[in-house]
């Protein structure tokens, strides 16, 4: 950062005083709170967090130093204000995947396509997006999550939100825009999974995986033959007694 853009010592001092003031206000709000979810405490908390973040940034820009405080991110949920005894709920799930092995993905889709007379038009399995449509239409999302490697997918971040409602929505009411009207104050709980939460990595396992990756692909025809055999076995697990693919119980 250029000298002209750096904050002055007076600005850093003023930011420190703002933190002290916000700290006093937060303590006073806590001492006077009327309940566990007092909005005055929530507001004071946000003011303190904003003041501490501003001070931390100015301190770093001016002196190249940081504070020991961890500032909450913007994704922190506000206090719950929904019904105490919800009569309905919505479960919002997002799971991210990377298409790590397109050939494995399309090979799985080809087997579904070949065994299912009601599958989309021939050739849908020849593209990644067509193969995804076939597989997600054939298998439940939870099954794909548990068997993602078999489908050539690699897991990314995932999150699950449980939101409370006063009453169940009418059939088809929110289908056109299912994720637009999520009220953070009605989130009962949420569960996040992400690689950013991993604090330790097993270097030994990573090295073994790299060695395995180097060994693969030396004999392309042999690899494809092994893949076909594995996929045949996988598909057999999903056939019903008549030899047809097991269908989903619910209409999609």
Short mmCIF file of C-alpha atoms in Angstrom, two decimals:
data_model
loop_
_atom_site.label_atom_id
_atom_site.label_comp_id
_atom_site.label_asym_id
_atom_site.label_seq_id
_atom_site.Cartn_x
_atom_site.Cartn_y
_atom_site.Cartn_z
CA UNK A 1 0.00 0.00 0.00
CA UNK A 2 1.36 3.46 -0.85
CA UNK A 3 2.17 5.97 1.91
CA UNK A 4 -0.56 8.29 0.62
CA UNK A 5 -3.22 5.62 1.10
CA UNK A 6 -2.13 4.57 4.58
CA UNK A 7 -4.30 5.63 7.52
CA UNK A 8 -2.85 8.11 9.97
CA UNK A 9 -1.93 7.29 13.52
CA UNK A 10 -4.85 9.46 14.64
CA UNK A 11 -7.29 7.38 12.55
CA UNK A 12 -6.00 4.17 14.12
CA UNK A 13 -6.34 5.71 17.59
CA UNK A 14 -9.90 6.83 16.80
CA UNK A 15 -10.78 3.32 15.64
CA UNK A 16 -9.40 1.91 18.89
CA UNK A 17 -11.56 4.33 20.89
CA UNK A 18 -14.58 3.24 18.83
CA UNK A 19 -13.90 -0.36 19.84
CA UNK A 20 -13.79 0.65 23.51
CA UNK A 21 -17.08 2.51 23.20
CA UNK A 22 -18.74 -0.40 21.36
CA UNK A 23 -17.42 -2.79 24.01
CA UNK A 24 -18.97 -0.72 26.80
CA UNK A 25 -22.29 -0.56 24.93
CA UNK A 26 -22.28 -4.31 24.38
CA UNK A 27 -21.65 -5.00 28.07
CA UNK A 28 -24.40 -2.57 29.07
CA UNK A 29 -26.84 -4.25 26.65
CA UNK A 30 -25.95 -7.67 28.06
CA UNK A 31 -26.47 -6.44 31.62
CA UNK A 32 -29.91 -5.04 30.72
CA UNK A 33 -31.07 -7.82 28.42
CA UNK A 34 -34.65 -8.95 28.72
CA UNK A 35 -34.09 -12.50 27.47
CA UNK A 36 -31.77 -14.84 25.60
CA UNK A 37 -32.63 -13.27 22.24
CA UNK A 38 -32.79 -9.59 23.18
CA UNK A 39 -32.50 -7.55 19.93
CA UNK A 40 -30.55 -4.83 21.78
CA UNK A 41 -27.80 -7.35 22.56
CA UNK A 42 -27.81 -8.51 18.96
CA UNK A 43 -27.44 -4.93 17.67
CA UNK A 44 -24.67 -4.17 20.15
CA UNK A 45 -22.89 -7.34 19.14
CA UNK A 46 -22.95 -6.31 15.47
CA UNK A 47 -21.71 -2.81 16.31
CA UNK A 48 -18.83 -4.25 18.31
CA UNK A 49 -17.93 -6.66 15.52
CA UNK A 50 -17.95 -3.85 12.93
CA UNK A 51 -15.82 -1.57 15.13
CA UNK A 52 -13.31 -4.35 15.85
CA UNK A 53 -13.05 -5.22 12.16
CA UNK A 54 -12.44 -1.57 11.20
CA UNK A 55 -9.76 -1.24 13.87
CA UNK A 56 -8.09 -4.48 12.80
CA UNK A 57 -7.88 -3.31 9.17
CA UNK A 58 -6.50 0.14 10.06
CA UNK A 59 -3.98 -1.35 12.49
CA UNK A 60 -2.70 -3.69 9.79
CA UNK A 61 -2.56 -1.00 7.11
CA UNK A 62 -0.68 1.41 9.35
CA UNK A 63 1.56 -0.83 11.46
CA UNK A 64 1.40 -4.25 9.78
CA UNK A 65 -0.01 -5.71 13.00
CA UNK A 66 -3.17 -7.67 13.75
CA UNK A 67 -5.47 -8.18 16.73
CA UNK A 68 -6.17 -11.55 18.41
CA UNK A 69 -9.90 -11.16 17.74
CA UNK A 70 -11.80 -13.37 15.30
CA UNK A 71 -14.42 -11.25 13.55
CA UNK A 72 -17.62 -13.20 12.71
CA UNK A 73 -18.31 -13.50 8.99
CA UNK A 74 -21.36 -12.10 7.27
CA UNK A 75 -22.89 -15.57 7.03
CA UNK A 76 -23.54 -15.66 10.79
CA UNK A 77 -27.23 -16.35 11.27
CA UNK A 78 -29.36 -13.86 13.21
CA UNK A 79 -31.31 -14.97 16.29
CA UNK A 80 -34.19 -17.34 15.62
CA UNK A 81 -37.56 -15.55 15.54
CA UNK A 82 -39.75 -18.32 14.11
CA UNK A 83 -42.53 -20.20 15.88
CA UNK A 84 -41.63 -21.96 19.11
CA UNK A 85 -43.57 -25.04 17.99
CA UNK A 86 -43.30 -25.17 14.18
CA UNK A 87 -46.09 -27.06 12.46
CA UNK A 88 -44.12 -27.37 9.21
CA UNK A 89 -40.51 -27.20 8.06
CA UNK A 90 -38.42 -26.98 4.93
CA UNK A 91 -35.05 -28.66 4.47
CA UNK A 92 -32.73 -26.82 2.07
CA UNK A 93 -29.73 -28.79 0.83
CA UNK A 94 -26.88 -27.77 -1.43
CA UNK A 95 -24.12 -30.18 -2.43
CA UNK A 96 -21.32 -29.24 -4.81
CA UNK A 97 -19.44 -31.77 -6.93
CA UNK A 98 -16.61 -31.62 -9.42
CA UNK A 99 -16.79 -33.92 -12.42
CA UNK A 100 -13.46 -35.62 -11.75
CA UNK A 101 -13.82 -38.56 -14.17
CA UNK A 102 -16.14 -37.77 -17.11
CA UNK A 103 -15.55 -41.14 -18.73
CA UNK A 104 -16.62 -43.01 -15.59
CA UNK A 105 -19.66 -40.75 -15.29
CA UNK A 106 -20.77 -41.40 -18.88
CA UNK A 107 -20.03 -45.14 -18.59
CA UNK A 108 -22.39 -45.38 -15.62
CA UNK A 109 -25.03 -43.46 -17.58
CA UNK A 110 -24.66 -45.78 -20.59
CA UNK A 111 -25.51 -48.77 -18.45
CA UNK A 112 -28.62 -47.07 -17.09
CA UNK A 113 -29.57 -46.09 -20.64
CA UNK A 114 -29.08 -49.61 -21.96
CA UNK A 115 -31.10 -51.26 -19.19
CA UNK A 116 -33.96 -48.77 -19.09
CA UNK A 117 -36.44 -48.76 -21.95
CA UNK A 118 -37.93 -45.50 -20.67
CA UNK A 119 -34.60 -43.66 -20.64
CA UNK A 120 -34.28 -40.45 -22.71
CA UNK A 121 -33.38 -40.61 -26.38
CA UNK A 122 -30.34 -42.60 -27.42
CA UNK A 123 -27.07 -40.77 -26.99
CA UNK A 124 -27.97 -38.82 -23.86
CA UNK A 125 -25.14 -40.60 -22.07
CA UNK A 126 -22.65 -39.35 -24.65
CA UNK A 127 -22.35 -35.92 -23.00
CA UNK A 128 -21.55 -34.98 -19.43
CA UNK A 129 -24.74 -32.97 -18.92
CA UNK A 130 -26.81 -35.78 -20.47
CA UNK A 131 -25.13 -38.36 -18.24
CA UNK A 132 -25.81 -36.22 -15.18
CA UNK A 133 -29.48 -36.02 -16.11
CA UNK A 134 -29.69 -39.80 -16.45
CA UNK A 135 -27.94 -40.57 -13.19
CA UNK A 136 -29.75 -38.00 -11.05
CA UNK A 137 -33.01 -39.16 -12.57
CA UNK A 138 -32.23 -42.78 -11.74
CA UNK A 139 -30.67 -42.54 -8.28
CA UNK A 140 -31.67 -40.66 -5.15
CA UNK A 141 -29.40 -37.68 -4.32
CA UNK A 142 -28.42 -39.31 -1.01
CA UNK A 143 -27.29 -42.44 -2.86
CA UNK A 144 -25.22 -40.37 -5.28
CA UNK A 145 -23.68 -38.58 -2.29
CA UNK A 146 -22.67 -41.88 -0.70
CA UNK A 147 -21.41 -43.37 -3.99
CA UNK A 148 -20.10 -40.22 -5.68
CA UNK A 149 -16.71 -41.76 -6.51
CA UNK A 150 -18.39 -44.57 -8.44
CA UNK A 151 -20.03 -41.92 -10.61
CA UNK A 152 -16.78 -40.06 -11.29
CA UNK A 153 -17.66 -37.17 -9.00
CA UNK A 154 -15.61 -35.41 -6.34
CA UNK A 155 -17.30 -33.84 -3.32
CA UNK A 156 -17.12 -30.10 -2.69
CA UNK A 157 -18.78 -27.99 -0.03
CA UNK A 158 -22.24 -28.90 1.23
CA UNK A 159 -24.76 -27.29 3.55
CA UNK A 160 -28.13 -28.25 5.01
CA UNK A 161 -30.56 -25.73 6.48
CA UNK A 162 -33.69 -26.62 8.44
CA UNK A 163 -36.21 -23.75 8.40
CA UNK A 164 -39.44 -23.52 10.40
CA UNK A 165 -42.83 -22.52 8.99
CA UNK A 166 -46.24 -21.75 10.46
CA UNK A 167 -47.98 -24.04 7.98
CA UNK A 168 -47.17 -26.28 5.04
CA UNK A 169 -47.00 -24.66 1.61
CA UNK A 170 -49.66 -25.38 -0.96
CA UNK A 171 -48.71 -27.98 -3.61
CA UNK A 172 -46.65 -26.31 -6.33
CA UNK A 173 -46.59 -22.97 -4.49
CA UNK A 174 -42.83 -22.41 -4.47
CA UNK A 175 -41.60 -24.68 -7.27
CA UNK A 176 -40.86 -21.83 -9.70
CA UNK A 177 -38.42 -20.19 -7.27
CA UNK A 178 -37.64 -22.69 -4.49
CA UNK A 179 -34.69 -20.87 -2.89
CA UNK A 180 -35.59 -17.19 -3.17
CA UNK A 181 -37.53 -16.57 0.02
CA UNK A 182 -35.38 -18.11 2.75
CA UNK A 183 -35.76 -16.18 6.01
CA UNK A 184 -32.50 -16.48 8.00
CA UNK A 185 -34.39 -15.74 11.21
CA UNK A 186 -36.45 -18.94 10.75
CA UNK A 187 -33.44 -21.24 10.38
CA UNK A 188 -33.72 -23.77 13.19
CA UNK A 189 -30.28 -25.26 12.55
CA UNK A 190 -27.71 -25.67 9.80
CA UNK A 191 -24.91 -28.11 9.07
CA UNK A 192 -21.94 -27.21 6.86
CA UNK A 193 -19.23 -29.44 5.40
CA UNK A 194 -16.19 -27.87 3.73
CA UNK A 195 -12.51 -28.51 3.19
CA UNK A 196 -11.77 -25.17 4.87
CA UNK A 197 -12.68 -26.80 8.19
CA UNK A 198 -9.95 -29.41 7.84
CA UNK A 199 -7.08 -28.45 10.12
CA UNK A 200 -4.84 -31.44 9.54
CA UNK A 201 -3.84 -33.25 6.39
CA UNK A 202 -2.30 -36.70 6.19
CA UNK A 203 0.70 -36.20 3.90
CA UNK A 204 1.32 -39.93 3.77
CA UNK A 205 -2.12 -40.64 2.34
CA UNK A 206 -1.71 -37.86 -0.22
CA UNK A 207 1.58 -39.34 -1.40
CA UNK A 208 -0.02 -42.78 -1.76
CA UNK A 209 -2.87 -41.29 -3.79
CA UNK A 210 -0.37 -39.55 -6.07
CA UNK A 211 1.48 -42.83 -6.63
CA UNK A 212 -1.80 -44.56 -7.48
CA UNK A 213 -2.69 -41.77 -9.91
CA UNK A 214 0.70 -42.12 -11.61
CA UNK A 215 0.16 -45.87 -11.98
CA UNK A 216 -3.22 -45.41 -13.65
CA UNK A 217 -3.39 -44.71 -17.35
CA UNK A 218 -0.24 -46.63 -18.31
CA UNK A 219 -2.39 -49.19 -20.04
CA UNK A 220 -5.52 -47.33 -21.19
CA UNK A 221 -7.29 -50.40 -22.56
CA UNK A 222 -6.73 -52.35 -19.35
CA UNK A 223 -8.04 -49.45 -17.26
CA UNK A 224 -11.21 -49.23 -19.35
CA UNK A 225 -11.77 -52.96 -19.06
CA UNK A 226 -11.43 -52.78 -15.28
CA UNK A 227 -13.80 -49.83 -15.25
CA UNK A 228 -16.40 -51.72 -17.27
CA UNK A 229 -16.21 -54.68 -14.90
CA UNK A 230 -16.60 -52.43 -11.84
CA UNK A 231 -19.54 -50.61 -13.36
CA UNK A 232 -21.30 -53.84 -14.30
CA UNK A 233 -21.00 -54.93 -10.67
CA UNK A 234 -22.25 -51.56 -9.44
CA UNK A 235 -25.26 -51.62 -11.73
CA UNK A 236 -26.21 -55.14 -10.67
CA UNK A 237 -26.74 -53.83 -7.15
CA UNK A 238 -29.42 -51.47 -8.44
CA UNK A 239 -31.46 -53.98 -10.46
CA UNK A 240 -34.72 -55.32 -9.10
CA UNK A 241 -35.75 -58.96 -9.16
CA UNK A 242 -36.90 -58.73 -12.78
CA UNK A 243 -33.55 -57.45 -13.96
CA UNK A 244 -34.84 -53.91 -14.48
CA UNK A 245 -33.25 -50.85 -12.85
CA UNK A 246 -34.72 -50.03 -9.46
CA UNK A 247 -36.95 -47.00 -9.95
CA UNK A 248 -37.47 -44.16 -7.56
CA UNK A 249 -40.56 -44.38 -5.38
CA UNK A 250 -41.43 -40.70 -5.79
CA UNK A 251 -42.11 -38.96 -9.09
CA UNK A 252 -39.53 -36.42 -10.07
#
